[in-house]
Structure formats: structure tokens, C-alpha cells
Coordinates of C-alpha atoms in Angstrom, one line a residue:
Chain L
M1 CA -46.6 13.4 8.2
G2 CA -47.9 16.3 10.1
L3 CA -46.2 19.7 9.7
W4 CA -45.6 20.0 13.4
T5 CA -43.8 16.6 13.3
A6 CA -41.4 18.1 10.8
A7 CA -41.0 21.1 13.1
G8 CA -40.1 18.8 16.0
I9 CA -37.4 17.2 13.8
I10 CA -35.9 20.6 13.0
L11 CA -36.1 21.6 16.7
R12 CA -34.1 18.5 17.7
R13 CA -31.5 19.2 15.0
E14 CA -31.1 22.8 16.2
L15 CA -30.8 21.8 19.8
K16 CA -28.2 19.1 19.0
S17 CA -26.2 21.6 16.9
Y18 CA -25.6 23.7 20.0
F19 CA -24.0 20.8 21.7
Q20 CA -22.1 19.6 18.6
S21 CA -19.9 22.7 18.7
P22 CA -18.2 24.2 21.7
I23 CA -20.8 27.1 21.7
A24 CA -23.1 25.3 24.2
Y25 CA -20.3 24.7 26.7
V26 CA -18.7 28.1 26.4
F27 CA -22.2 29.6 26.7
L28 CA -23.3 27.6 29.7
V29 CA -20.0 28.0 31.6
G30 CA -20.0 31.7 30.8
F31 CA -23.6 32.2 31.9
L32 CA -23.1 30.4 35.2
L33 CA -19.8 32.1 36.0
L34 CA -21.2 35.5 35.2
V35 CA -24.4 35.0 37.1
G36 CA -22.6 33.6 40.1
F37 CA -20.0 36.3 40.1
L38 CA -22.5 39.1 39.9
T39 CA -24.8 37.6 42.5
F40 CA -22.3 36.7 45.1
M41 CA -19.5 39.2 44.5
V42 CA -20.9 42.3 43.0
G43 CA -24.4 41.9 44.4
G44 CA -23.1 41.7 47.9
F45 CA -25.1 38.6 48.7
F46 CA -23.3 37.6 51.8
E47 CA -23.1 41.2 53.3
M48 CA -26.9 41.6 52.8
G49 CA -27.6 39.0 55.5
Q50 CA -30.8 38.0 53.8
A51 CA -31.6 34.7 52.1
D52 CA -33.4 35.7 49.0
L53 CA -32.6 35.9 45.3
R54 CA -33.3 39.5 44.6
F55 CA -29.7 40.2 43.6
F56 CA -29.6 37.0 41.6
F57 CA -32.5 38.0 39.3
F58 CA -31.5 41.7 39.3
W59 CA -28.6 40.8 37.0
H60 CA -30.5 38.6 34.5
P61 CA -31.5 41.3 32.1
W62 CA -27.9 42.4 31.8
V63 CA -26.4 39.0 31.5
Y64 CA -29.0 38.1 28.8
L65 CA -28.2 41.3 27.0
L66 CA -24.8 39.8 26.2
L67 CA -25.5 36.1 26.0
V68 CA -28.9 35.8 24.3
P69 CA -27.7 37.5 21.1
A70 CA -24.7 35.2 21.2
A71 CA -27.0 32.2 21.3
S72 CA -29.3 33.4 18.6
M73 CA -26.9 35.1 16.1
R74 CA -26.3 32.0 14.0
L75 CA -29.9 30.7 13.8
W76 CA -30.6 32.3 10.4
A77 CA -27.3 34.0 9.5
E78 CA -25.5 30.7 9.3
E79 CA -28.2 29.1 7.1
R80 CA -27.9 32.0 4.7
K81 CA -24.1 32.1 4.7
S82 CA -23.7 28.3 4.1
G83 CA -26.7 28.1 1.6
T84 CA -28.5 25.5 3.7
I85 CA -31.5 27.8 3.9
E86 CA -32.2 26.7 0.3
L87 CA -32.3 23.0 1.5
L88 CA -34.3 23.8 4.6
L89 CA -37.0 25.8 2.8
T90 CA -37.4 23.3 0.0
L91 CA -38.1 20.5 2.4
P92 CA -41.8 19.7 2.9
V93 CA -42.3 22.1 5.8
T94 CA -43.6 25.7 5.9
L95 CA -41.7 28.8 7.1
P96 CA -43.9 29.4 10.2
Q97 CA -43.1 25.9 11.5
T98 CA -39.4 26.3 10.7
I99 CA -39.3 29.6 12.6
V100 CA -41.2 28.3 15.6
A101 CA -38.9 25.2 15.7
K102 CA -35.7 27.3 15.7
F103 CA -37.1 29.7 18.3
L104 CA -38.2 26.9 20.7
A105 CA -34.9 25.0 20.3
A106 CA -32.9 28.1 21.3
W107 CA -35.4 28.9 24.1
L108 CA -35.1 25.4 25.5
F109 CA -31.3 25.8 25.5
L110 CA -31.6 29.1 27.4
I111 CA -34.0 27.5 29.9
L112 CA -31.5 24.7 30.4
A113 CA -28.9 27.4 31.3
L114 CA -31.4 28.8 33.7
V115 CA -32.1 25.5 35.3
L116 CA -28.4 24.9 35.8
T117 CA -28.4 27.9 38.3
G118 CA -30.2 25.5 40.7
P119 CA -27.3 25.3 43.1
I120 CA -27.7 29.0 43.8
V121 CA -31.3 28.4 44.9
L122 CA -30.2 25.4 47.0
T123 CA -27.6 27.7 48.7
V124 CA -30.3 30.2 49.6
L125 CA -32.6 27.4 50.8
Y126 CA -29.8 26.1 53.0
L127 CA -29.0 29.5 54.4
G128 CA -32.5 30.6 55.3
N129 CA -36.2 30.3 54.6
P130 CA -36.9 32.2 51.4
D131 CA -40.3 32.4 49.9
V132 CA -40.3 29.6 47.3
G133 CA -43.3 31.2 45.4
V134 CA -41.2 34.3 44.8
I135 CA -38.3 32.2 43.5
V136 CA -40.6 30.3 41.1
A137 CA -42.2 33.5 39.8
G138 CA -38.7 35.0 39.4
Y139 CA -37.6 32.0 37.3
I140 CA -40.7 32.1 35.1
G141 CA -40.2 35.9 34.6
S142 CA -36.6 35.2 33.7
A143 CA -37.5 32.5 31.2
L144 CA -40.0 34.9 29.6
L145 CA -37.4 37.6 29.5
A146 CA -34.9 35.3 27.8
G147 CA -37.6 34.3 25.3
A148 CA -38.4 37.9 24.5
Y149 CA -34.7 38.7 23.9
L150 CA -34.4 35.6 21.9
S151 CA -37.2 36.5 19.6
V152 CA -35.3 39.8 19.0
G153 CA -32.1 37.8 18.3
L154 CA -33.9 35.5 15.9
F155 CA -35.2 38.5 13.9
A156 CA -31.7 40.1 13.9
S157 CA -30.2 36.9 12.7
A158 CA -32.7 36.8 9.7
L159 CA -31.5 40.3 8.7
T160 CA -28.0 39.4 7.7
R161 CA -25.7 36.6 6.7
N162 CA -23.1 38.0 9.0
Q163 CA -23.2 36.7 12.6
V164 CA -21.4 39.7 14.1
I165 CA -23.8 42.2 12.6
S166 CA -26.7 40.0 13.8
F167 CA -25.2 40.0 17.4
V168 CA -24.8 43.7 17.5
V169 CA -28.2 44.5 16.1
A170 CA -29.9 42.1 18.6
L171 CA -27.8 43.7 21.4
L172 CA -28.9 47.2 20.5
I173 CA -32.6 46.3 20.2
C174 CA -32.5 44.5 23.5
L175 CA -30.6 47.4 25.1
F176 CA -33.4 49.7 24.0
L177 CA -36.0 47.3 25.5
L178 CA -34.0 47.2 28.7
L179 CA -33.4 50.9 29.1
A180 CA -36.8 52.1 27.8
G181 CA -38.6 51.7 31.1
W182 CA -35.7 52.1 33.4
P183 CA -36.3 55.0 35.9
P184 CA -32.9 56.8 35.6
V185 CA -33.4 56.9 31.8
V186 CA -37.0 57.8 31.9
S187 CA -36.3 60.8 34.3
M188 CA -33.5 61.9 31.9
F189 CA -36.0 62.1 29.1
T190 CA -38.8 63.8 31.0
R191 CA -36.6 66.9 31.2
W192 CA -37.1 67.6 27.5
A193 CA -39.3 65.1 25.7
P194 CA -43.1 65.5 25.7
D195 CA -44.9 63.4 28.2
W196 CA -46.8 61.2 25.8
L197 CA -43.5 60.3 24.0
V198 CA -41.9 59.4 27.3
R199 CA -44.7 57.2 28.3
T200 CA -45.0 55.5 24.9
V201 CA -41.3 54.7 24.9
A202 CA -41.4 53.6 28.5
A203 CA -44.2 51.2 27.7
F204 CA -41.8 49.1 25.6
G205 CA -39.4 48.6 28.4
V206 CA -39.0 45.1 29.9
M207 CA -37.9 46.2 33.3
P208 CA -41.2 47.0 35.0
Y209 CA -42.6 43.7 33.8
F210 CA -39.6 41.7 34.8
E211 CA -39.3 43.4 38.2
S212 CA -42.8 42.6 39.2
A213 CA -42.1 38.9 38.4
T214 CA -39.0 38.9 40.6
R215 CA -41.1 40.4 43.4
G216 CA -43.3 37.3 43.1
V217 CA -46.1 38.9 41.2
L218 CA -47.1 37.0 38.0
D219 CA -49.6 39.4 36.5
I220 CA -51.4 38.4 33.4
R221 CA -50.4 41.8 31.9
D222 CA -46.7 41.2 32.5
M223 CA -47.0 37.8 30.8
A224 CA -49.0 39.3 28.0
Y225 CA -46.2 41.9 27.4
F226 CA -43.5 39.2 27.0
V227 CA -45.7 37.0 24.8
S228 CA -46.5 40.0 22.6
V229 CA -42.8 40.9 22.2
M230 CA -42.2 37.3 21.1
I231 CA -45.2 37.2 18.7
V232 CA -44.3 40.5 17.1
M233 CA -40.6 39.6 16.6
L234 CA -41.5 36.1 15.2
L235 CA -43.8 37.8 12.7
A236 CA -41.0 40.2 11.8
T237 CA -38.7 37.3 11.4
H238 CA -41.2 35.6 9.1
W239 CA -41.5 38.7 7.0
T240 CA -37.7 39.2 6.9
V241 CA -36.9 35.6 5.9
E242 CA -39.6 35.6 3.2
N243 CA -38.3 38.8 1.7
R244 CA -34.5 38.4 2.1
K245 CA -33.9 34.7 1.7
G246 CA -32.7 34.9 -1.9
S247 CA -30.4 37.9 -1.4
Chain W
M1 CA -44.6 15.3 -14.3
L2 CA -43.1 18.7 -14.1
E3 CA -44.8 21.6 -15.8
V4 CA -43.5 25.2 -15.7
R5 CA -45.9 27.9 -16.7
N6 CA -44.9 31.4 -17.7
L7 CA -42.4 32.0 -14.8
E8 CA -41.4 35.6 -14.4
K9 CA -39.0 37.1 -11.9
W10 CA -38.2 40.7 -11.3
F11 CA -35.4 41.7 -8.8
G12 CA -36.3 45.4 -8.4
P13 CA -35.8 46.8 -11.9
I14 CA -34.0 43.8 -13.3
H15 CA -36.1 41.4 -15.3
A16 CA -34.2 38.1 -14.5
V17 CA -36.6 35.5 -15.9
R18 CA -39.0 36.2 -18.7
S19 CA -42.0 34.0 -19.3
V20 CA -40.2 30.7 -19.0
S21 CA -42.4 27.7 -19.8
F22 CA -41.5 24.0 -20.4
Q23 CA -42.5 20.5 -19.4
C24 CA -40.4 17.6 -18.3
A25 CA -41.8 14.1 -18.4
K26 CA -40.7 10.9 -16.7
G27 CA -37.7 9.4 -18.4
E28 CA -36.4 12.8 -19.6
V29 CA -33.2 14.4 -18.5
L30 CA -33.5 18.0 -19.3
G31 CA -30.4 20.1 -19.6
F32 CA -30.8 23.7 -18.6
L33 CA -28.1 25.6 -20.4
G34 CA -27.1 29.2 -20.5
P35 CA -24.2 31.6 -19.8
N36 CA -23.6 32.6 -16.1
G37 CA -26.3 35.0 -15.0
A38 CA -28.8 33.8 -17.7
G39 CA -31.5 33.0 -15.0
K40 CA -30.9 29.3 -14.6
S41 CA -30.6 29.3 -10.9
T42 CA -33.4 31.8 -10.4
T43 CA -35.8 29.6 -12.5
M44 CA -34.8 26.5 -10.5
R45 CA -35.3 28.3 -7.2
M46 CA -38.8 29.3 -8.3
I47 CA -39.7 25.8 -9.4
T48 CA -38.5 24.4 -6.0
G49 CA -40.5 26.9 -4.1
F50 CA -37.5 28.7 -2.6
L51 CA -38.1 32.0 -4.4
P52 CA -41.7 33.2 -5.0
P53 CA -42.2 33.9 -8.7
S54 CA -43.3 37.4 -9.7
D55 CA -45.7 35.7 -12.0
G56 CA -46.5 32.2 -13.3
T57 CA -46.1 29.0 -11.5
A58 CA -44.8 25.4 -11.6
L59 CA -46.7 22.1 -11.2
L60 CA -44.9 19.2 -9.6
G61 CA -46.7 16.0 -10.1
G62 CA -49.9 18.0 -10.5
Y63 CA -49.4 20.1 -7.3
D64 CA -49.0 23.9 -7.7
I65 CA -45.8 25.0 -5.9
R66 CA -47.6 28.3 -5.0
E67 CA -50.9 26.9 -3.9
A68 CA -49.8 23.5 -2.3
P69 CA -46.1 24.0 -1.6
V70 CA -45.8 21.2 0.9
E71 CA -47.4 18.6 -1.3
A72 CA -45.3 19.8 -4.3
K73 CA -42.1 19.7 -2.3
R74 CA -42.7 16.1 -1.2
R75 CA -42.4 15.1 -4.9
L76 CA -39.1 16.9 -5.3
G77 CA -35.5 16.3 -4.7
Y78 CA -33.3 19.4 -5.0
L79 CA -29.6 19.8 -5.2
P80 CA -28.9 23.5 -4.9
E81 CA -25.9 25.3 -6.3
N82 CA -22.6 24.7 -4.3
A83 CA -24.1 21.7 -2.7
P84 CA -24.9 23.1 0.8
A85 CA -25.2 20.8 3.8
Y86 CA -25.1 21.2 7.6
E87 CA -21.4 21.0 8.0
D88 CA -21.2 20.4 11.7
M89 CA -23.1 17.1 11.3
T90 CA -21.6 13.8 10.2
V91 CA -22.8 12.4 6.9
E92 CA -24.9 9.8 8.6
E93 CA -26.5 12.3 11.0
F94 CA -27.3 14.7 8.1
L95 CA -28.9 12.0 6.0
L96 CA -30.9 10.7 9.0
F97 CA -32.2 14.2 9.5
I98 CA -33.2 14.4 5.9
A99 CA -34.8 11.0 6.0
E100 CA -36.9 12.0 9.0
M101 CA -37.9 15.3 7.3
R102 CA -39.0 13.2 4.4
G103 CA -41.3 11.2 6.6
F104 CA -39.3 8.1 7.4
R105 CA -39.3 7.0 11.1
G106 CA -37.0 5.2 13.4
R107 CA -35.5 2.0 11.9
R108 CA -36.9 2.8 8.4
A109 CA -35.1 6.2 8.5
R110 CA -31.8 4.5 9.5
E111 CA -32.2 1.9 6.7
R112 CA -33.0 4.6 4.2
A113 CA -30.0 6.7 5.1
G114 CA -27.8 3.6 5.0
E115 CA -29.0 2.5 1.6
T116 CA -28.6 6.0 0.2
M117 CA -25.0 6.2 1.6
K118 CA -24.2 2.9 -0.2
R119 CA -25.8 4.0 -3.4
C120 CA -23.8 7.3 -3.4
F121 CA -20.5 5.7 -2.3
L122 CA -20.5 7.5 1.1
D123 CA -20.1 4.5 3.3
K124 CA -16.4 5.2 4.0
V125 CA -17.1 8.7 5.3
R126 CA -20.4 8.1 7.1
H127 CA -19.0 9.1 10.5
Q128 CA -17.1 12.1 9.3
P129 CA -18.3 15.7 9.9
I130 CA -19.3 17.1 6.5
E131 CA -16.9 20.1 7.0
T132 CA -13.9 17.7 6.9
L133 CA -14.9 16.3 3.5
S134 CA -13.4 17.1 0.1
K135 CA -15.5 19.0 -2.5
G136 CA -16.3 15.8 -4.3
Y137 CA -17.7 14.1 -1.3
K138 CA -19.7 17.2 -0.2
Q139 CA -21.3 17.2 -3.6
R140 CA -22.2 13.6 -3.3
V141 CA -23.6 14.2 0.2
C142 CA -25.9 16.8 -1.2
F143 CA -26.8 14.6 -4.1
A144 CA -27.6 11.9 -1.6
Q145 CA -30.1 14.1 0.3
A146 CA -31.8 15.0 -3.0
V147 CA -32.4 11.3 -4.0
L148 CA -32.9 9.8 -0.6
H149 CA -36.7 9.7 -0.7
D150 CA -36.7 8.5 -4.4
P151 CA -38.6 11.6 -5.7
P152 CA -40.3 11.5 -9.0
I153 CA -38.8 14.9 -9.8
L154 CA -35.2 15.8 -9.4
I155 CA -33.8 19.3 -9.9
M156 CA -30.0 19.8 -9.8
D157 CA -28.2 23.1 -10.1
E158 CA -24.8 22.4 -11.6
P159 CA -24.4 18.9 -10.1
T160 CA -20.9 18.4 -11.4
D161 CA -19.5 21.9 -10.7
G162 CA -16.1 21.8 -9.1
L163 CA -15.6 18.1 -9.5
D164 CA -12.6 16.4 -11.0
P165 CA -13.1 14.4 -14.2
N166 CA -13.5 11.0 -12.4
Q167 CA -16.1 12.5 -10.0
K168 CA -17.9 14.0 -12.9
R169 CA -18.2 10.6 -14.5
T170 CA -19.5 9.1 -11.3
V171 CA -22.2 11.7 -10.8
R172 CA -23.2 11.5 -14.5
Q173 CA -23.5 7.7 -14.2
M174 CA -25.7 8.1 -11.2
I175 CA -27.9 10.5 -13.0
R176 CA -28.2 8.1 -16.0
D177 CA -29.0 5.2 -13.7
M178 CA -32.0 7.0 -12.3
A179 CA -33.2 8.6 -15.5
A180 CA -35.8 6.1 -16.6
E181 CA -37.8 6.5 -13.4
K182 CA -37.7 10.3 -12.9
A183 CA -38.2 13.6 -14.5
I184 CA -34.8 15.2 -14.1
V185 CA -33.8 18.9 -14.7
L186 CA -30.1 19.8 -14.4
S187 CA -28.5 23.1 -15.1
T188 CA -25.0 23.4 -16.4
H189 CA -22.7 25.5 -18.5
I190 CA -20.6 22.5 -19.6
L191 CA -21.8 21.5 -23.0
E192 CA -20.2 18.1 -23.0
E193 CA -22.4 17.3 -20.1
V194 CA -25.5 17.8 -22.2
E195 CA -24.3 15.4 -24.8
A196 CA -23.3 12.9 -22.1
V197 CA -26.5 12.7 -20.1
C198 CA -29.3 14.8 -21.4
T199 CA -32.2 13.6 -23.6
R200 CA -33.3 17.2 -24.2
A201 CA -31.8 20.7 -23.8
I202 CA -33.1 24.2 -23.2
I203 CA -30.9 27.1 -23.8
I204 CA -31.8 30.2 -21.8
H205 CA -30.3 33.6 -22.4
E206 CA -31.1 36.9 -20.6
G207 CA -34.0 35.2 -18.8
R208 CA -35.6 33.9 -22.0
I209 CA -35.8 30.4 -23.6
V210 CA -34.0 30.7 -26.9
A211 CA -33.9 27.0 -27.9
D212 CA -35.6 23.8 -26.8
G213 CA -34.9 20.4 -28.4
T214 CA -32.9 17.2 -28.3
P215 CA -29.1 17.7 -28.4
E216 CA -29.1 16.3 -32.0
A217 CA -31.7 18.8 -33.1
L218 CA -29.9 21.7 -31.5
K219 CA -26.6 20.6 -33.1
A220 CA -28.3 20.5 -36.5
R221 CA -29.0 24.3 -36.2
H222 CA -25.4 25.1 -37.2
P223 CA -23.5 23.8 -40.3
S224 CA -20.6 22.7 -38.1
G225 CA -22.9 20.4 -36.2
R226 CA -21.3 21.4 -32.9
L227 CA -23.2 22.4 -29.8
D228 CA -20.8 25.0 -28.7
E229 CA -21.3 26.9 -32.0
V230 CA -25.1 26.8 -31.6
F231 CA -24.7 27.9 -28.0
R232 CA -22.4 30.8 -29.0
I233 CA -24.7 32.1 -31.7
L234 CA -27.8 31.9 -29.4
T235 CA -26.3 33.5 -26.4
V236 CA -23.9 36.2 -27.8
G237 CA -25.2 39.4 -29.3
D238 CA -24.8 40.0 -33.0
E239 CA -21.9 42.4 -32.6
A240 CA -19.8 39.8 -30.8
Q241 CA -20.1 37.3 -33.6

């Protein structure tokens, strides 16, 4: 049996386990309510008089900040707490496959949540003639953003057997990524920090990359940023599990 | 079948396992004895590929657990300490997952899971989530996942821990039934278990093997002819005697 077949079996089990507990439904309902409320009420969608999804995507980094760590916190922490990590890692499969399987399962789940926002798109299409290309680019950007946050969450989950700690650590790292390139924060730093430091820290921020996607620009550099975050965090997860699994 | 070569484990400054070597052939039931904290679980975790050894290695059916871990793990069934299982799954779903991970597909996976449930007396609870089961059933579910693919090597960390006397008897009977076809290593600190199921015993103390022989040979090492006396002398410092 190929190792990636085994990874596929793990992926399926992980995905099913979301729906076997109330987590999936609480998450999906929470996500849709929050996104809908922020887009239509707080975002002032109706007052704007313009049929586009700018204020829909605007909130995604903030909604993900709360919800992605909630979806990822149990991925490794629970395995360590219940001892099933010892079963999983003594099955005939390697750690990289296991990590990728867990990551993809959770990412598919987040993408499902994103797909369920479809009615918002339909509303906009009904009300006016938005640029469909911009919407598609926005969705791709949002899925990549969710994947980047998720890779951080997977890493945080590998650090501890406590899901609450895993949640908070993931939230803090994602908050750093979110604020690092954000103009109000950058301008606050430029007052006292040296220029090279400001620019280095700002380069880690997700916002510029995500914003260009929501404007309809899918630059290869923006994609490369998200993919690099994922790769680095998955490697960090591998290192962490390898070194902490027995503790 | 199973060959353990000079296993060493350091946890920071603590030398947990010191040059442990032994072999276990098909048909043998090897009891791994020792006080709590002697290094039994750590040794087993290295043999099964869960923990990387600081030095040394283990060969499972000729495959080195460090060089060819996936091939080695295919030949292994492992019951970890405290019998972990995915508690949100039902017994059937869990064993089906294990069957698929062990390379069984579709109908064959379902048949295999079904046979294993019968063999381990889990039929009655097959549709129950594992979290709702009693300790005895959970132990048997984890036992079932270890033997599902009929592995030539079976490693069990305290397989009867926390079970009532009847359940202990059942598990021991299941181990005896499989013994002829497999190389079995089980750890325990219950000495009666050694006499009940093991063909050979290793006593480990402070990470080192201090005795290796049949239960009869070990008993003969003390005038009383009792295993607990031999165990006490080997695993307690001179001052405590």
C-alpha cells in the first residue's frame, strides 16, 4: 500500500471526526453568522449602494483569527492527551504523510465553510453586476489565508497537550501575522524603530498579500507568500512532533 | 523474529535505558518485568518506532525500525499503555480505520474488522462510541486493533492493567491462544501474570536487564522458589533488603 493511500485514510478519518462531534456545526454556524453579520450590519453593505464583496472579504482575516485556531487546536493536542498519538505513529505511515493528511483535512473543512458563504455571492449577483473575476480571486485569497492560519494552528497544536494553550498560541501568532503589515501598526513603529526592522517585520504581514487578492489581483508573489507560510509551519510542526511526542 | 540490539535512551541527563539487548522468537511469550519507572515502556516505545533510540536499534522480522520504519511497523501489532483509541468513533468505525491503515480495502476491510470483533468479544458493543465503554472493553478494543492484521510480532504494554480478575483471565487466554504463531512481548509488574502466560521473562531495573530466563529458572535463583522474592532481590537496593 502506498504511503499516500494511508495518508488519504487519515485525512478521511480527521474530516469525519469534525462532523462526529458538534464542533463542525458550531463552527460552521458561527462562521456564517459572524461573516454575515459583519458584512451586512457592521460593513454597511446596504448603505454602500454598491454590489461588490469588498466588505465581505475585509472581515475574513479577523473572523479566521478567532475561528481557525478553534478548528485546529485539537489536531495534535488531543492525540497527545488521549495517547492515540502512540497508535497513530506506530501504524505503517510516516510523520510527513500524517502531518499533511491532518493539514489537508482541516483545510478542506475550512474551505467547506467558505463555500457555504455562497448565498452572499448570490445576493450580490442578484443586486448588481459585480466583477466575477474579482470575487473568484477573493475566494482563492481567502482560502490561502485560511490555509496559512491553519498551518500556524497545526504547529501550535503540536506544542502542547492542552487545547486552550494551543488555541491562544495560534491566535497570538496569527495576530502577529495580521498586524505586522497593517498600515496603522506600521506607522506606529516607524516613529521609533529603525527602518530595516520595520520593513522586515512588515514583510511577514498577511494583509498586503490578502488585500491584493481581494482587489482581484492574483500575483504569483502573493501566492508564494501564503505557500511559504504553510511550508515553514508544516516543517515546524514536523520538528515539534518529532521532538515532543514522548513528553 | 524480534531482535533488540543495545538500545539506549537518554532523557536529558537521565539515562533511562542502558544497553538493552534481547531476542524473541516465534512461539515465545516474553514477559518484560520491572518496577514502575524501570524503563519498560520506554524500551517498548523504541522497539515500536514511537521514540527514537539514543543508540542501538531493533529488528522486526529482519527490518530495522530506524532504517526501514514503515516495513518494520507492518510486522508489528502494538498495544500501548492505557489502551488509547479514538474515543469519538464507534468500535466498528475504529477497527475499520485500523483495517484500512493496515492495507485492507473495501469488503475485505469490513470482513477483517468483523472477524476481529468476534474474536475479541466486541460484537455486542460494535455500534457504541468507544468513550461510552467500560475500561475492560476499551482495553479489548485496543487489543483488537493490535491483532487485527495478524502480525508476526505483538508488543503489549501492561495488557491487563486495570482489568477485573475475569477480564484478566480473558485477555491472558487470548494471548495464550495466539502464542504459537507469534513473537509476543508483554510488560507487566504483576508477577502471577508471568507464571500464567510467559515462556520467558526479562527483569529490568534502572534501565538495565538484570535477569533473563524461563520463569522456572528465575524462581530457582532463590531458596524459597518464589518469583516475588527473586524480583525483590534483583530490583531493590542492598540497603532495603
